[in-house]
XYZ file of C-alpha atoms in Angstrom:
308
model
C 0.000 0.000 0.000
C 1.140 3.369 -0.850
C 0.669 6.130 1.961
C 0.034 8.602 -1.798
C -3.259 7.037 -1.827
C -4.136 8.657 1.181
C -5.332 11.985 0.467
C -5.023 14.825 2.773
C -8.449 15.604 3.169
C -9.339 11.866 4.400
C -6.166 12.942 6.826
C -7.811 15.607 8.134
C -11.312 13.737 8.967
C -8.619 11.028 10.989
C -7.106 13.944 12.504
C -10.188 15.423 13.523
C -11.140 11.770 15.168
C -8.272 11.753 16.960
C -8.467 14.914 18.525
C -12.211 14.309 19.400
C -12.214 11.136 20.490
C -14.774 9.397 18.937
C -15.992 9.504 15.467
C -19.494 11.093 16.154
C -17.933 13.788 17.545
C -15.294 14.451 14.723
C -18.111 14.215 12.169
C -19.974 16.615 14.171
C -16.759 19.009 14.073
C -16.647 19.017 10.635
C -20.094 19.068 10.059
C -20.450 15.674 8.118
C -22.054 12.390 8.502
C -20.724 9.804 10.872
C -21.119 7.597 8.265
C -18.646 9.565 5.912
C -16.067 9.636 8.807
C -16.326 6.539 9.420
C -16.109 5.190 5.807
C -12.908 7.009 5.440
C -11.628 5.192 8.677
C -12.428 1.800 7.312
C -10.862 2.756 3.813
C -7.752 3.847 5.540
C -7.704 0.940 7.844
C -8.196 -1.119 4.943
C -4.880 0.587 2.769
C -2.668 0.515 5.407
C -3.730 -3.420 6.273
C -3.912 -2.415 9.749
C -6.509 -0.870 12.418
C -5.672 2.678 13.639
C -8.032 2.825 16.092
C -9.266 0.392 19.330
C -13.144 1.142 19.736
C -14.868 1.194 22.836
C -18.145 2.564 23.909
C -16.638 5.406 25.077
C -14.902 6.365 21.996
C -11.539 5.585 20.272
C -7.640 5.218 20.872
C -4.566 5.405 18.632
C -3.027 2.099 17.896
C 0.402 1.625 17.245
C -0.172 2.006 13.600
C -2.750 4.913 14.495
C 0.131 6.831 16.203
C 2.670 6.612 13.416
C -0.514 8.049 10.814
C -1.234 10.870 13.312
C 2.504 11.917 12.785
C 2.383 11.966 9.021
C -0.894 13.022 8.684
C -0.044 16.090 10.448
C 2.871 16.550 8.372
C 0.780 16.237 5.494
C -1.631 18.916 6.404
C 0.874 21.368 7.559
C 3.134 20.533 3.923
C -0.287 21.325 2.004
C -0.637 24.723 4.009
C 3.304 25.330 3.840
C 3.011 24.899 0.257
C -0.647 27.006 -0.116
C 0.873 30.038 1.502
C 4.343 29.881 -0.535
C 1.905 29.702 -3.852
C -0.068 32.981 -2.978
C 2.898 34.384 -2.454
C 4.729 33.912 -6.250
C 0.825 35.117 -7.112
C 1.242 37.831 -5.269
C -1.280 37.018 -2.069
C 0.348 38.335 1.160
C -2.373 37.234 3.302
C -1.861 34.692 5.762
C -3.699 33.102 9.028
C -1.408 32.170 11.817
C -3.363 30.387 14.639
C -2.220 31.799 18.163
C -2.909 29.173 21.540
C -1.931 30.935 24.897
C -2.957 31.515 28.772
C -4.681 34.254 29.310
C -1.777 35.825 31.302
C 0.018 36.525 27.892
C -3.401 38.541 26.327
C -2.602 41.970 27.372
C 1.317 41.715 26.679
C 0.892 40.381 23.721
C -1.833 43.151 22.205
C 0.135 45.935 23.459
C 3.282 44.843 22.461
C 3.214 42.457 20.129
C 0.467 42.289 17.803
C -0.405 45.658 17.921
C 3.155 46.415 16.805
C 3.410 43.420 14.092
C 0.007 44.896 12.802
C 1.897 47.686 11.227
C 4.279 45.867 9.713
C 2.400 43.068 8.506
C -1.349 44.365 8.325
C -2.309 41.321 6.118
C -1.799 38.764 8.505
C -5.165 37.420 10.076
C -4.986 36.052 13.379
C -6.553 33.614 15.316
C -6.767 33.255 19.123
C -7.448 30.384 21.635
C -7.374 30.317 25.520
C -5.706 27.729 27.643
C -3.868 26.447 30.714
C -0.590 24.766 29.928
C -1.298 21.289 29.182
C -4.268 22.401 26.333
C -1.533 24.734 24.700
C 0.732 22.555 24.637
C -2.033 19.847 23.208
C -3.049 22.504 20.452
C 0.587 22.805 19.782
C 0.960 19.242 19.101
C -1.807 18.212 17.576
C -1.771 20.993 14.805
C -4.441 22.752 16.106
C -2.305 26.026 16.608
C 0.802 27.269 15.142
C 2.263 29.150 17.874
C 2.080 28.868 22.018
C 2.809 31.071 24.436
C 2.697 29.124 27.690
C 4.224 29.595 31.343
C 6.642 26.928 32.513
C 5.776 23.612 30.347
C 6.272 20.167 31.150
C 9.123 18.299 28.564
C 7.240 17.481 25.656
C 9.015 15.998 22.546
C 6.475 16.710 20.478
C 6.956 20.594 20.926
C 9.582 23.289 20.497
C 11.099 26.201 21.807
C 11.563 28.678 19.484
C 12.257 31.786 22.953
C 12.643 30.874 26.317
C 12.639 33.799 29.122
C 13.173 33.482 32.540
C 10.300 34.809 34.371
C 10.440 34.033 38.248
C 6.907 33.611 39.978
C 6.629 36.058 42.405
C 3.350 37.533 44.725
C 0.821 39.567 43.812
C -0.400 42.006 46.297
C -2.868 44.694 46.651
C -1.387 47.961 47.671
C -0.033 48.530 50.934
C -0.290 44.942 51.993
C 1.802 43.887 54.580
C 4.200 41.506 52.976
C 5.234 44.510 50.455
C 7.229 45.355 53.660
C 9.731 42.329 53.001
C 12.236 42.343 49.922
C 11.547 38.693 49.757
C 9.748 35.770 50.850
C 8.905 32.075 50.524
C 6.156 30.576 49.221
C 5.404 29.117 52.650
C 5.444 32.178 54.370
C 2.890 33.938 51.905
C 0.289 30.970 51.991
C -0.661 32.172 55.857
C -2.447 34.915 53.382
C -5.600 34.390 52.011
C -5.263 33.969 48.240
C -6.554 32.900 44.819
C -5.206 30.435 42.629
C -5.610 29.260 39.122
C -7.196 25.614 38.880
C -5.199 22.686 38.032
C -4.031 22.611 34.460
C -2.417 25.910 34.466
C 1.559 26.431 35.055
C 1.059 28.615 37.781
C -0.875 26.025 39.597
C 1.352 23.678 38.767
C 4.114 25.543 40.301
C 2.737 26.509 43.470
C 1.833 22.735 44.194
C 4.529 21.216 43.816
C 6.498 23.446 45.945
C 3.468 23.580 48.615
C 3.731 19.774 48.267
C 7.357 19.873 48.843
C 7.100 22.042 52.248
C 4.601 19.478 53.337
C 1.440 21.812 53.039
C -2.062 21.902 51.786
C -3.187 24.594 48.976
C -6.471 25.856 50.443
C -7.272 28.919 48.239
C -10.174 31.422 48.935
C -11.068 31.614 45.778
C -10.148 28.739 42.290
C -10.756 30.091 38.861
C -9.134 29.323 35.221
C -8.984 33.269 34.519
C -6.276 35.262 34.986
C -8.427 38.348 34.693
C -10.314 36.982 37.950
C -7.316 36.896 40.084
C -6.667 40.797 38.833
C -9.891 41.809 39.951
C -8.816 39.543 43.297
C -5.816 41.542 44.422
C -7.172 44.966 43.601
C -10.215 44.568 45.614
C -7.999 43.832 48.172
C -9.199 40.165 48.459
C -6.195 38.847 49.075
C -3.020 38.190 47.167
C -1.968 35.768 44.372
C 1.097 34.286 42.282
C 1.668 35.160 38.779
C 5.155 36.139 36.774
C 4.910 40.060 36.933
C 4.444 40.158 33.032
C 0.999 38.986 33.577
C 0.228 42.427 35.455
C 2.533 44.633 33.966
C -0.383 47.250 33.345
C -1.570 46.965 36.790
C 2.097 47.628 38.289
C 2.586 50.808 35.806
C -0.721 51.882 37.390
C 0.191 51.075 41.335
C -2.610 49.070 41.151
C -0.948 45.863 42.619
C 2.428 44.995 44.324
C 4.854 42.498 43.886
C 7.119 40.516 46.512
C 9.886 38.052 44.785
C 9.819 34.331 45.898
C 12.453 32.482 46.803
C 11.891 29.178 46.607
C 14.096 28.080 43.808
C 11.571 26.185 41.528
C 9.648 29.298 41.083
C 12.716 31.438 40.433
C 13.546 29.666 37.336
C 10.513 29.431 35.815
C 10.204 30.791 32.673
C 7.538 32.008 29.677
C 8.445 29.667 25.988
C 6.756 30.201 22.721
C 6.189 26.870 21.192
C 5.934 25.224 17.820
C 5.321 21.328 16.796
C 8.618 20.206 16.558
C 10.033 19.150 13.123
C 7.580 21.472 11.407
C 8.804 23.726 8.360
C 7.127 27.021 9.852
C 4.931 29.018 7.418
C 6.378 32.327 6.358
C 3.874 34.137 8.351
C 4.741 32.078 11.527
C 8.295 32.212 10.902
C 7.654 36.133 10.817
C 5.344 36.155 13.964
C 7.503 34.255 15.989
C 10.310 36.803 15.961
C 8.624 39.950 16.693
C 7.018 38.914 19.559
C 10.139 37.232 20.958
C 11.684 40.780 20.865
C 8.879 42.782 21.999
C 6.619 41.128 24.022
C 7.291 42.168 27.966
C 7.274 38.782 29.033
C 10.063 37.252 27.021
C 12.684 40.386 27.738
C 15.313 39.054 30.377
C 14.630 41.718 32.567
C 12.857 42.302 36.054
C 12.208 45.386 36.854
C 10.098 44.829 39.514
């Protein structure tokens, strides 16, 4: 069997499976019949002389053969676009989409002072953006559902990238004139006997400030859980109670006196650090390529610089 006979649009239906989970759901995605999806399954199944998929009733899972297709039909799909873009470009077509995945702690930076900025330069360049904690960046990354993360402090993940890499300590959030503004520095342990807010598990952050708390031998008991960064804002500057984020992630606040900031010394959250991601081995798109480097120069949070 040749893998040519698999065309990339039958790649994309498996791709869409395998993200989903189950084929109903993928044909829903796409807006198709189940029975299309899964016709395409079978016909791949049936070239390759091997199942790519274990069925249950509670969906699908890669087999071996299923994970080496996911590889090159991603490779396929992102060759067809590499190849798209380079076309409208000897035509003449400067427009280009670059899909963006980040936390929501990178939003404001990267507005301000990165697209905003790029904009200019590059005004047709469409954009789109999706919000996540760590692990669902990193899982856009990978699975070709974005072309670019910006995530805090990532697990190892072969299947990603760094293209910038910026040390950006976690440090405590305060509301103005709180107490532990008072001390140049202080451990995580120390701040936790204040009432604070967290992000929920998933997020960097959280990850972070577990596994330290964890380490000291304490319970997290947070006043207040939430997956938005904007949430824990509004937290400190009602005077709530504080919370841990790298300083980029409230650089507007701090240039307003809105919130304070006390370093943490706990090692593990002093090297901690902000990446921008791509799927590794991927030939990046002009437009990516192009993205990429402007906002690794002027985005706030990967300059190697604390002025706080």
């Amino acid at each position: 069997m040749s893998l040519d006979a698999l065309d990339t649009r039958a790649l994309r239906h498996f791709l869409a499976v395998v993200r989903t989970g189950s084929i109903r759901a993928a044909a829903d995605h796409i807006s198709i019949a189940p029975s299309a999806v899964s016709r395409q399954i079978a016909d791949i199944e049936h070239r390759l002389g091997l199942p790519i998929f274990e069925r249950s009733a509670r969906g699908v899972v890669l087999t071996e053969a299923g994970e080496l297709l996911a590889e090159h039909a991603k490779r396929m799909v992102e060759d067809e676009e590499l190849l798209r873009e380079q076309l409208g470009r000897l035509k003449g077509i400067k427009q280009g989409l670059v899909r963006i995945s980040c936390g929501d702690g990178f939003v404001a930076d990267m507005m301000a002072n990165g697209l905003r900025t790029f904009a200019q330069v590059y005004p047709d360049i469409r954009f789109t953006i999706q919000l996540a904690g760590t692990a669902g960046v990193l899982a856009a990354v990978s699975d070709g559902d974005a072309d670019v993360g910006l995530v805090y402090n990532p697990v190892i993940d072969t299947s990603v990238r760094s293209i910038a890499i910026a040390r950006q300590p976690l440090a405590v959030i305060t509301p103005p004139g709180h107490p532990l503004l008072t001390r140049p520095s202080i451990s995580l342990a120390e701040s936790l006997a204040h009432p604070c807010a967290l992000l929920i598990p998933g997020h960097g952050v959280r990850q972070l400030v577990g596994r330290v708390a964890a380490d000291c031998g304490l319970a997290l008991s947070p006043a207040l859980e939430t997956p938005s960064i904007d949430v824990l804002r509004q937290f400190v500057r009602a005077g709530l109670g504080i919370t841990y984020l790298p300083p980029f992630a409230v650089d507007t606040e701090l240039a307003r006196g809105e919130v304070g900031v006390v370093t943490l010394t706990d090692p593990l959250l002093v090297e901690a650090s902000a990446h921008i991601i791509v799927r590794a081995r991927r030939r990046l798109p002009v437009s990516v390529e192009q993205l990429v480097g402007h906002i690794a120069r002027e985005m706030v949070a990967f300059r190697v610089k604390h002025p706080y």
